[in-house]
Amino acid sequence: MHLNLATAAVFSALVEFALFIGMLVLWSREKVRYLIYWSLGFLAFGIGSLLIALRGRIPDVLTILTANISTTLSSVLFYIGICLFFKRRRSWLPWMLVMLCLEAAGLAYYTYLAYDTSARVYVYSSAQILIMCMTFQTLVATARERNKAVNPEVVVVTLLFLVFHCARIAGTPFFPVPQDFLASGNFQTMLAFGIMLIHIDYAFAFSNMHASSLSANLYAALTDAKNKERQKVEVLGYISHDLRAPLATISGYSKLLLADAPLEQRNLLQTIERSVKYQLDLIDELLEYAKSELQPLAIKPAITDLHRLLDDISDYAIALCSQHDNRFRCCTSTRMPRHIGLDGKRLQQVLLNLLSNAAKFTRGGTVTLSVTARPDGNTCALHFAVSDTGIGIDLNQDVDIFGAFQQIQAASGSTGLGLFIAQRILSAMGSSLGVASTPGQGTTFSFVLSVAVIDTSNASWPRIAPTRARVTSRTPPSTLLRDAIPSASALDELANLALHGRLTDIEAWIELHANEAALAPFLAQVRDLLDQFDFPAIHALALHQRNRSGT
């Protein structure tokens, strides 16, 4: 095979087109501007090489003028891409465009007016040398501004390109080299293969630059994520700390009320006390997590009174269910161990999340907590189930209901964290949450815990009635004489106050009408419901009597 300039140009064109495609693929993935300029640079040089290979078959204006301008344009495009990569102004670009114009004029002159091949090589290489010098100066200035070396591979390749074009000029009669060197082969053909290798090096250099940019972006993203995570932990600490103040105030006032409260109100106030203590324990845990950045769901088994725990949870559940007129039932097996070894706070957290979800998605229905115990030597298998008669869940949908921030209903107003938290706690306790549901009929969540029994003898387990029920329901408003109910405007005001839970204003409303003897039975009903903090029942009573008065 005879190697000449045309053969070298064909090989060069094929390589340049391959580099163009590779760089274009990178650009299609990343969509960064410098990659498109580098890919266009390889394309421009490939087109120029292809036109040179067709010399003698197409006009000289294409093989000489267009081909050489196209290959010089590739260096300008490389320069633009480098400036974009380092986020620098393209201050040399106007001068490079002037060089392209002067090169075009010189090539036209030595092609049509004074035909001289050596002069054209000189003009072309001189333009390339000046452009390479401008590119090299940009790299040096970038390194100086950053006080560190920029990507060394692109600096080395730029210098090689500069040396290459100096060698091309040295091979012209303007700078004759020893004849024995020229006689060893086609000097220009050898240099053509050399520029092909240099462009391959350019491709490697640009790829390394892009890879370093991706690494830098990834490092910046990780750093930013860590900073944001740190900020979240700090905010969590601030909020948790500030939440203690109002809860402590509530606890303090409830203790004051408890000291002088009548018997029928003591249970309600004690429920408030337990709720505040539970919330304070959770806040303490958040503070501990914010300080140590440990897993917030650590399990700490301890001796737990299961009966008392279920009673406390039932009290909470009654309040939750009353918000949407639901009935709550708690059913347990005949015998239940009293003292067991498990993390009672975590179990309470799981059950309250499940009961809260059940009450939230049920209207005027029933929420049931079922607990059964099966002895197994010194341990016991406790089966818990929370079921409701609410809207149900379509389990055929491609949604992980146990994932964080997964909301079953977009309009529920929930954060979608309840099931995620419950599943994480149960996973740490060696169990897993199961679900069975039918849309429109209700849902049941269940799990089994294997716990150590402190009362080792099965016979010592306390006997409990087969079904313990704790039911909440609205007491139907009693029928009063029309003269024994307030005016329509007064009932509207009472209904509005109850709707917004304004206890003090309701007390003031009662005092306002206390002098009207005929209203005493109605006011007694309102006061009794207010003592139970049953605002929905007060609202229903006011609306019922308002409707009667309007008929």
Coordinates of C-alpha atoms in Angstrom, one line a residue:
M1 CA 0.0 0.0 0.0
H2 CA 1.5 3.3 -1.1
L3 CA 1.2 5.9 1.7
N4 CA 0.8 9.5 0.5
L5 CA -1.0 12.6 1.8
A6 CA -4.3 11.5 0.3
T7 CA -4.2 8.2 2.1
A8 CA -3.2 9.9 5.4
A9 CA -6.1 12.3 4.9
V10 CA -8.6 9.4 4.5
F11 CA -7.4 7.7 7.7
S12 CA -7.5 11.1 9.5
A13 CA -11.1 11.8 8.3
L14 CA -12.3 8.4 9.5
V15 CA -10.7 8.9 12.9
E16 CA -12.0 12.4 13.3
F17 CA -15.6 11.3 12.4
A18 CA -15.3 8.5 15.0
L19 CA -14.1 11.1 17.6
F20 CA -17.0 13.4 16.6
I21 CA -19.6 10.6 17.2
G22 CA -18.1 9.7 20.6
M23 CA -18.0 13.3 21.8
L24 CA -21.6 13.8 20.5
V25 CA -22.8 10.8 22.5
L26 CA -21.3 12.3 25.6
W27 CA -23.0 15.6 24.9
S28 CA -26.4 13.8 24.3
R29 CA -26.1 12.4 27.8
E30 CA -24.8 15.4 29.7
K31 CA -26.0 18.3 27.6
V32 CA -23.1 20.5 28.5
R33 CA -22.1 23.2 26.0
Y34 CA -18.3 22.5 25.9
L35 CA -18.9 19.0 24.6
I36 CA -20.8 20.1 21.6
Y37 CA -18.0 22.6 20.6
W38 CA -15.4 19.9 21.0
S39 CA -17.5 17.4 18.9
L40 CA -17.9 20.1 16.2
G41 CA -14.2 20.6 16.3
F42 CA -13.5 17.0 15.4
L43 CA -16.2 17.1 12.8
A44 CA -14.7 20.3 11.2
F45 CA -11.2 18.6 11.0
G46 CA -12.8 15.4 9.6
I47 CA -14.5 17.3 6.8
G48 CA -11.3 19.2 6.0
S49 CA -9.3 15.9 5.9
L50 CA -11.9 14.3 3.6
L51 CA -11.8 17.3 1.2
I52 CA -8.0 17.0 1.1
A53 CA -8.3 13.3 0.2
L54 CA -10.5 14.2 -2.8
R55 CA -8.0 16.6 -4.3
G56 CA -7.9 16.3 -8.0
R57 CA -11.6 15.1 -8.1
I58 CA -13.2 18.3 -6.9
P59 CA -12.4 22.0 -7.4
D60 CA -9.4 23.6 -5.6
V61 CA -11.6 26.0 -3.8
L62 CA -12.8 23.0 -1.8
T63 CA -9.6 21.0 -1.5
I64 CA -7.4 23.9 -0.6
L65 CA -9.4 26.8 0.7
T66 CA -12.3 25.1 2.4
A67 CA -10.3 22.1 3.6
N68 CA -7.6 24.2 5.3
I69 CA -10.0 26.8 6.8
S70 CA -12.1 23.9 8.1
T71 CA -9.2 22.3 9.9
T72 CA -8.1 25.6 11.4
L73 CA -11.7 26.2 12.5
S74 CA -11.5 23.0 14.5
S75 CA -8.8 24.6 16.7
V76 CA -11.0 27.6 17.2
L77 CA -13.9 25.4 18.3
F78 CA -11.5 23.5 20.7
Y79 CA -10.6 26.9 22.2
I80 CA -14.2 27.9 22.7
G81 CA -14.9 24.6 24.4
I82 CA -11.9 25.0 26.7
C83 CA -13.1 28.5 27.7
L84 CA -16.6 27.2 28.4
F85 CA -15.2 24.3 30.5
F86 CA -13.1 26.7 32.7
K87 CA -15.9 29.3 32.6
R88 CA -13.6 32.0 31.1
R89 CA -14.3 34.8 28.7
R90 CA -13.4 34.1 25.1
S91 CA -11.2 37.1 24.9
W92 CA -9.0 35.7 22.1
L93 CA -12.0 34.7 19.9
P94 CA -12.1 38.0 17.8
W95 CA -8.4 37.6 17.1
M96 CA -8.8 34.0 16.0
L97 CA -11.6 35.0 13.6
V98 CA -9.2 37.6 12.2
M99 CA -6.6 34.9 11.8
L100 CA -9.1 32.8 9.9
C101 CA -9.8 35.7 7.5
L102 CA -6.1 36.3 6.9
E103 CA -5.5 32.6 6.4
A104 CA -8.3 32.5 3.8
A105 CA -6.8 35.5 2.0
G106 CA -3.3 34.1 2.0
L107 CA -4.4 30.7 0.8
A108 CA -6.5 32.3 -2.0
Y109 CA -3.5 34.4 -3.0
Y110 CA -1.0 31.5 -3.2
T111 CA -3.6 29.4 -5.0
Y112 CA -5.0 31.7 -7.7
L113 CA -2.4 34.5 -8.0
A114 CA 0.9 33.0 -7.1
Y115 CA 0.6 29.3 -7.0
D116 CA 3.0 28.1 -4.2
T117 CA 2.3 24.9 -2.2
S118 CA 5.1 25.6 0.4
A119 CA 3.7 29.1 1.0
R120 CA 0.2 27.7 1.6
V121 CA 1.7 25.3 4.2
Y122 CA 3.5 28.2 5.8
V123 CA 0.3 30.3 5.9
Y124 CA -1.8 27.4 7.3
S125 CA 0.7 26.3 10.0
S126 CA 1.4 29.9 11.0
A127 CA -2.3 30.5 11.6
Q128 CA -2.5 27.3 13.6
I129 CA 0.6 28.2 15.7
L130 CA -0.9 31.6 16.6
I131 CA -4.2 30.0 17.6
M132 CA -2.4 27.4 19.7
C133 CA -0.4 30.1 21.4
M134 CA -3.6 31.9 22.3
T135 CA -5.1 28.7 23.7
F136 CA -1.9 27.9 25.7
Q137 CA -2.0 31.5 27.1
T138 CA -5.6 30.9 28.2
L139 CA -4.6 27.7 30.0
V140 CA -1.7 29.4 31.8
A141 CA -3.9 32.3 32.8
T142 CA -6.5 29.9 34.2
A143 CA -3.9 28.0 36.2
R144 CA -2.5 31.3 37.6
E145 CA -6.0 32.5 38.7
R146 CA -6.8 29.2 40.4
N147 CA -3.4 28.9 42.0
K148 CA -3.1 25.3 40.8
A149 CA -2.4 23.5 37.6
V150 CA -5.3 23.0 35.2
N151 CA -5.8 19.6 33.6
P152 CA -2.2 18.8 32.5
E153 CA -3.2 16.5 29.7
V154 CA -4.8 19.3 27.7
V155 CA -1.7 21.5 28.2
V156 CA 0.6 18.8 27.0
V157 CA -1.5 18.1 23.9
T158 CA -1.7 21.8 23.1
L159 CA 2.1 22.0 23.3
L160 CA 2.4 19.0 21.0
F161 CA 0.1 20.6 18.5
L162 CA 2.2 23.7 18.6
V163 CA 5.4 21.7 18.1
F164 CA 3.8 19.8 15.2
H165 CA 2.9 22.9 13.2
C166 CA 6.4 24.3 13.9
A167 CA 7.7 21.1 12.4
R168 CA 5.5 21.6 9.3
I169 CA 6.9 25.0 8.8
A170 CA 10.5 23.6 9.2
G171 CA 9.7 21.2 6.4
T172 CA 9.1 24.0 3.8
P173 CA 11.8 25.7 1.7
F174 CA 11.4 28.7 3.9
F175 CA 13.1 26.8 6.7
P176 CA 15.0 23.9 4.9
V177 CA 15.9 20.9 7.0
P178 CA 18.7 18.4 6.1
Q179 CA 18.0 16.6 2.8
D180 CA 18.7 13.2 4.2
F181 CA 15.8 13.7 6.7
L182 CA 13.5 14.7 3.9
A183 CA 14.7 11.9 1.7
S184 CA 13.7 9.3 4.4
G185 CA 10.0 9.5 3.4
N186 CA 7.2 11.8 2.6
F187 CA 7.6 14.4 5.3
Q188 CA 4.1 16.0 5.0
T189 CA 2.5 12.5 5.0
M190 CA 4.3 11.6 8.2
L191 CA 3.1 14.8 9.8
A192 CA -0.5 14.2 8.6
F193 CA -0.5 10.9 10.6
G194 CA 1.1 12.8 13.5
I195 CA -1.8 15.3 13.7
M196 CA -4.2 12.4 13.7
L197 CA -2.5 10.9 16.7
I198 CA -2.5 14.3 18.4
H199 CA -6.3 14.7 17.8
I200 CA -6.8 11.3 19.4
D201 CA -4.8 12.6 22.4
Y202 CA -7.0 15.7 22.4
A203 CA -10.1 13.4 22.6
F204 CA -8.6 11.6 25.6
A205 CA -7.7 14.9 27.2
F206 CA -11.2 16.3 26.7
S207 CA -12.7 13.1 28.1
N208 CA -10.5 13.3 31.2
M209 CA -11.5 17.0 31.6
H210 CA -15.2 16.0 31.4
A211 CA -14.7 13.2 33.8
S212 CA -12.9 15.5 36.3
S213 CA -15.8 17.9 35.9
L214 CA -18.3 15.2 36.7
S215 CA -16.2 14.2 39.7
A216 CA -16.1 17.8 40.9
N217 CA -19.8 18.2 40.5
L218 CA -20.5 14.9 42.3
Y219 CA -18.2 16.0 45.2
A220 CA -20.0 19.4 45.3
A221 CA -23.4 17.7 45.4
L222 CA -22.3 15.3 48.2
T223 CA -20.9 18.2 50.1
D224 CA -24.1 20.2 49.6
A225 CA -26.1 17.2 50.7
K226 CA -24.1 16.8 53.8
N227 CA -24.4 20.5 54.6
K228 CA -28.2 20.4 54.1
E229 CA -28.4 17.2 56.2
R230 CA -26.5 19.0 58.9
Q231 CA -28.8 22.0 58.6
K232 CA -31.8 19.7 58.9
V233 CA -30.4 18.1 62.0
E234 CA -29.8 21.5 63.5
V235 CA -33.3 22.7 62.6
L236 CA -34.6 19.5 64.1
G237 CA -32.8 20.2 67.3
Y238 CA -34.1 23.8 67.5
I239 CA -37.7 22.8 66.9
S240 CA -37.5 19.9 69.3
H241 CA -36.0 22.1 72.0
D242 CA -38.7 24.9 71.4
L243 CA -41.5 22.4 71.5
R244 CA -40.8 21.5 75.1
A245 CA -41.8 24.9 76.4
P246 CA -45.5 24.8 75.4
L247 CA -45.8 21.2 76.3
A248 CA -44.3 21.9 79.7
T249 CA -46.8 24.7 80.1
I250 CA -49.7 22.3 79.2
S251 CA -48.3 19.8 81.7
G252 CA -48.0 22.4 84.4
Y253 CA -51.6 23.7 84.0
S254 CA -53.0 20.2 83.8
K255 CA -51.4 19.4 87.1
L256 CA -52.9 22.5 88.6
L257 CA -56.3 21.6 87.3
L258 CA -55.9 18.0 88.5
A259 CA -55.3 19.1 92.1
D260 CA -58.8 20.6 92.3
A261 CA -60.7 18.7 89.6
P262 CA -63.8 16.7 90.4
L263 CA -63.7 13.0 90.0
E264 CA -65.4 12.9 86.5
Q265 CA -62.7 15.2 85.1
R266 CA -59.6 13.5 86.7
N267 CA -59.5 10.7 84.1
L268 CA -59.5 13.3 81.3
L269 CA -56.8 15.3 82.8
Q270 CA -54.7 12.2 83.5
T271 CA -55.0 11.3 79.8
I272 CA -53.7 14.8 79.0
E273 CA -50.8 14.2 81.3
R274 CA -49.9 10.9 79.7
S275 CA -50.2 12.4 76.2
V276 CA -47.8 15.2 77.2
K277 CA -45.3 12.8 78.7
Y278 CA -45.4 10.7 75.6
Q279 CA -44.8 13.7 73.4
L280 CA -42.0 14.9 75.7
D281 CA -40.3 11.5 75.4
L282 CA -40.5 11.7 71.6
I283 CA -39.0 15.2 71.7
D284 CA -36.2 14.0 74.0
E285 CA -35.5 11.3 71.4
L286 CA -35.4 13.9 68.6
L287 CA -32.9 16.0 70.6
E288 CA -30.8 13.0 71.2
Y289 CA -30.7 12.2 67.5
A290 CA -29.9 15.8 66.7
K291 CA -27.0 15.8 69.1
S292 CA -25.5 12.5 68.2
E293 CA -26.9 11.8 64.7
L294 CA -27.6 8.3 65.7
Q295 CA -30.5 6.2 64.4
P296 CA -33.6 7.7 65.9
L297 CA -35.4 4.3 66.2
A298 CA -33.2 2.5 68.7
I299 CA -35.0 -0.3 70.5
K300 CA -34.6 -0.4 74.3
P301 CA -36.5 -3.4 75.8
A302 CA -37.7 -3.0 79.4
I303 CA -40.2 -4.5 81.8
T304 CA -43.6 -3.3 80.5
D305 CA -47.1 -3.5 82.0
L306 CA -49.0 -4.7 79.0
H307 CA -52.4 -4.2 80.5
R308 CA -51.7 -0.6 81.5
L309 CA -50.1 0.1 78.1
L310 CA -53.2 -1.1 76.3
D311 CA -55.4 1.0 78.6
D312 CA -53.3 4.1 77.8
I313 CA -53.4 3.4 74.1
S314 CA -57.2 2.9 74.3
D315 CA -57.6 6.4 76.0
Y316 CA -55.6 7.9 73.1
A317 CA -57.6 6.0 70.5
I318 CA -60.9 7.2 72.0
A319 CA -59.9 10.8 71.4
L320 CA -58.6 10.0 67.9
C321 CA -61.8 8.3 66.9
S322 CA -64.1 10.9 68.3
Q323 CA -62.9 13.5 65.8
H324 CA -64.8 11.8 62.9
D325 CA -67.6 10.2 64.9
N326 CA -66.0 6.7 65.0
R327 CA -66.5 4.0 67.6
F328 CA -63.4 2.4 69.1
R329 CA -63.2 -1.2 70.3
C330 CA -60.3 -2.9 72.1
C331 CA -60.5 -6.7 72.1
T332 CA -58.1 -9.0 73.8
S333 CA -57.7 -12.8 74.3
T334 CA -59.0 -14.4 77.5
R335 CA -55.6 -14.5 79.2
M336 CA -52.9 -11.9 78.7
P337 CA -49.5 -11.7 80.4
R338 CA -49.2 -8.5 82.5
H339 CA -45.5 -8.0 82.6
I340 CA -43.4 -8.5 79.5
G341 CA -40.0 -7.5 78.2
L342 CA -40.2 -5.1 75.2
D343 CA -39.9 -1.4 74.4
G344 CA -43.3 -0.2 75.4
K345 CA -42.8 3.3 74.0
R346 CA -42.0 1.8 70.6
L347 CA -45.0 -0.5 70.6
Q348 CA -47.2 2.5 71.6
Q349 CA -45.7 4.5 68.8
V350 CA -46.5 1.8 66.2
L351 CA -50.1 1.3 67.5
L352 CA -50.9 5.0 67.7
N353 CA -49.6 5.5 64.1
L354 CA -51.9 2.7 62.9
L355 CA -54.9 3.9 65.0
S356 CA -54.4 7.5 63.8
N357 CA -54.4 6.3 60.2
A358 CA -57.5 4.2 60.8
A359 CA -59.4 7.0 62.5
K360 CA -58.3 9.5 59.8
F361 CA -59.7 7.4 56.9
T362 CA -62.9 6.3 58.6
R363 CA -66.1 8.4 59.0
G364 CA -68.8 7.3 61.3
G365 CA -67.5 3.8 61.4
T366 CA -65.6 1.5 63.8
V367 CA -61.9 1.2 64.6
T368 CA -60.8 -2.0 66.4
L369 CA -57.6 -2.9 68.2
S370 CA -57.3 -6.7 68.6
V371 CA -54.6 -8.3 70.8
T372 CA -54.1 -12.0 71.3
A373 CA -51.4 -13.9 73.2
R374 CA -50.1 -17.4 72.5
P375 CA -47.6 -18.8 75.1
D376 CA -44.4 -20.4 74.0
G377 CA -42.3 -21.4 76.9
N378 CA -40.7 -18.4 78.5
T379 CA -41.8 -16.2 75.6
C380 CA -45.1 -15.2 74.2
A381 CA -46.3 -14.4 70.7
L382 CA -48.4 -11.3 70.7
H383 CA -50.6 -10.7 67.7
F384 CA -51.7 -7.1 67.1
A385 CA -54.3 -6.0 64.5
V386 CA -55.8 -2.6 63.9
S387 CA -58.8 -2.7 61.6
D388 CA -61.3 -0.1 60.4
T389 CA -64.4 0.2 58.3
G390 CA -63.0 3.1 56.3
I391 CA -62.2 3.8 52.6
G392 CA -59.8 0.9 52.2
I393 CA -56.7 0.7 50.1
D394 CA -56.3 -0.5 46.5
L395 CA -53.3 -2.8 46.9
N396 CA -53.2 -3.4 43.2
Q397 CA -51.8 0.0 42.6
D398 CA -48.0 0.2 42.0
V399 CA -47.4 2.2 45.3
D400 CA -45.2 1.2 48.2
I401 CA -47.5 2.2 51.1
F402 CA -44.7 1.6 53.6
G403 CA -42.3 4.0 51.9
A404 CA -41.6 7.4 53.3
F405 CA -43.9 10.3 52.3
Q406 CA -46.3 7.9 50.5
Q407 CA -49.8 9.2 51.0
I408 CA -52.7 6.9 50.5
Q409 CA -55.0 9.8 49.7
A410 CA -53.6 13.1 48.4
A411 CA -56.4 15.0 50.2
S412 CA -55.8 13.5 53.6
G413 CA -53.5 16.2 54.8
S414 CA -51.0 13.7 56.2
T415 CA -47.3 13.5 55.7
G416 CA -47.3 9.9 54.6
L417 CA -44.7 8.9 57.3
G418 CA -46.9 6.9 59.8
L419 CA -46.7 3.5 58.1
F420 CA -43.0 4.1 57.2
I421 CA -42.2 4.8 60.9
A422 CA -44.3 1.8 62.1
Q423 CA -42.6 -0.5 59.6
R424 CA -39.1 0.7 60.6
I425 CA -39.8 0.2 64.3
L426 CA -41.2 -3.3 63.8
S427 CA -38.3 -4.2 61.6
A428 CA -35.9 -3.2 64.4
M429 CA -38.1 -5.3 66.8
G430 CA -37.8 -8.4 64.6
S431 CA -41.3 -8.2 63.0
S432 CA -43.0 -6.9 59.9
L433 CA -46.2 -5.1 59.2
G434 CA -48.8 -6.9 57.1
V435 CA -51.9 -5.4 55.4
A436 CA -55.2 -6.7 54.1
S437 CA -57.7 -4.3 52.5
T438 CA -60.7 -4.1 50.3
P439 CA -61.5 -0.7 48.8
G440 CA -64.7 0.8 50.3
Q441 CA -64.8 -1.8 53.1
G442 CA -61.9 -1.2 55.3
T443 CA -58.3 -2.1 56.1
T444 CA -56.5 -4.3 58.6
F445 CA -52.8 -3.9 59.6
S446 CA -51.3 -6.6 61.7
F447 CA -48.0 -7.8 63.1
V448 CA -46.7 -10.4 65.6
L449 CA -44.1 -9.8 68.3
S450 CA -42.2 -12.5 70.2
V451 CA -41.6 -11.1 73.7
A452 CA -40.2 -12.4 77.0
V453 CA -42.8 -13.0 79.7
I454 CA -41.8 -12.0 83.2
D455 CA -44.8 -14.0 84.6
T456 CA -43.3 -17.3 83.4
S457 CA -46.3 -19.4 84.5
N458 CA -49.1 -19.4 82.0
A459 CA -51.6 -20.0 84.9
S460 CA -50.4 -16.7 86.5
W461 CA -51.7 -14.7 83.5
P462 CA -54.6 -12.6 84.6
R463 CA -58.0 -13.7 83.2
I464 CA -59.7 -11.1 81.0
A465 CA -63.2 -11.1 79.6
P466 CA -63.2 -12.6 76.1
T467 CA -63.9 -9.2 74.6
R468 CA -63.1 -5.9 76.1
A469 CA -64.7 -3.0 74.4
R470 CA -64.1 0.7 74.7
V471 CA -66.7 2.4 72.6
T472 CA -67.1 6.1 71.8
S473 CA -70.3 7.3 70.3
R474 CA -72.2 10.6 70.2
T475 CA -75.1 10.9 72.6
P476 CA -78.2 11.8 70.7
P477 CA -79.2 15.3 71.5
S478 CA -82.1 15.3 73.9
T479 CA -85.4 16.9 72.9
L480 CA -86.1 20.1 74.7
L481 CA -89.1 22.4 74.6
R482 CA -88.7 25.3 72.2
D483 CA -88.8 27.8 75.1
A484 CA -85.8 25.9 76.7
I485 CA -83.4 26.5 73.8
P486 CA -81.5 29.7 73.0
S487 CA -82.3 31.8 70.0
A488 CA -81.1 30.8 66.5
S489 CA -78.3 33.4 66.4
A490 CA -77.1 32.2 69.8
L491 CA -77.1 28.6 68.6
D492 CA -75.2 29.6 65.5
E493 CA -72.6 31.3 67.7
L494 CA -72.3 28.2 69.9
A495 CA -71.9 25.9 66.9
N496 CA -69.2 28.1 65.5
L497 CA -67.3 28.2 68.8
A498 CA -67.5 24.4 69.2
L499 CA -66.4 23.9 65.6
H500 CA -63.1 25.8 66.4
G501 CA -62.7 24.2 69.8
R502 CA -62.8 27.6 71.7
L503 CA -63.2 26.3 75.2
T504 CA -62.9 29.7 77.0
D505 CA -65.4 31.4 74.7
I506 CA -67.9 28.6 75.2
E507 CA -67.6 29.0 78.9
A508 CA -68.3 32.7 78.4
W509 CA -71.3 31.9 76.2
I510 CA -72.7 29.7 79.0
E511 CA -72.2 32.5 81.6
L512 CA -73.9 34.9 79.2
H513 CA -77.1 32.8 79.2
A514 CA -76.8 31.5 82.8
N515 CA -79.4 34.0 84.1
E516 CA -82.1 32.6 81.8
A517 CA -83.8 29.9 83.9
A518 CA -85.6 28.3 81.0
L519 CA -82.2 27.5 79.4
A520 CA -80.9 25.6 82.4
P521 CA -81.4 22.1 81.0
F522 CA -79.7 23.0 77.7
L523 CA -76.8 24.8 79.4
A524 CA -76.3 21.7 81.7
Q525 CA -76.0 19.5 78.6
V526 CA -73.4 21.9 77.1
R527 CA -71.5 22.2 80.3
D528 CA -71.4 18.4 80.7
L529 CA -70.1 17.9 77.1
L530 CA -67.6 20.7 77.7
D531 CA -66.2 19.0 80.8
Q532 CA -65.5 16.0 78.5
F533 CA -63.9 18.3 75.9
D534 CA -66.4 16.9 73.4
F535 CA -66.5 19.8 71.0
P536 CA -68.0 17.8 68.1
A537 CA -70.9 16.8 70.4
I538 CA -71.5 20.4 71.4
H539 CA -71.4 21.4 67.7
A540 CA -73.9 18.6 66.9
L541 CA -76.2 19.6 69.8
A542 CA -76.2 23.3 68.7
L543 CA -77.0 22.4 65.1
H544 CA -79.8 19.9 66.1
Q545 CA -81.5 22.5 68.3
R546 CA -81.0 25.2 65.6
N547 CA -82.8 23.0 63.0
R548 CA -85.6 22.3 65.5
S549 CA -86.0 26.0 66.1
G550 CA -86.2 26.7 62.4
T551 CA -89.1 24.3 61.8

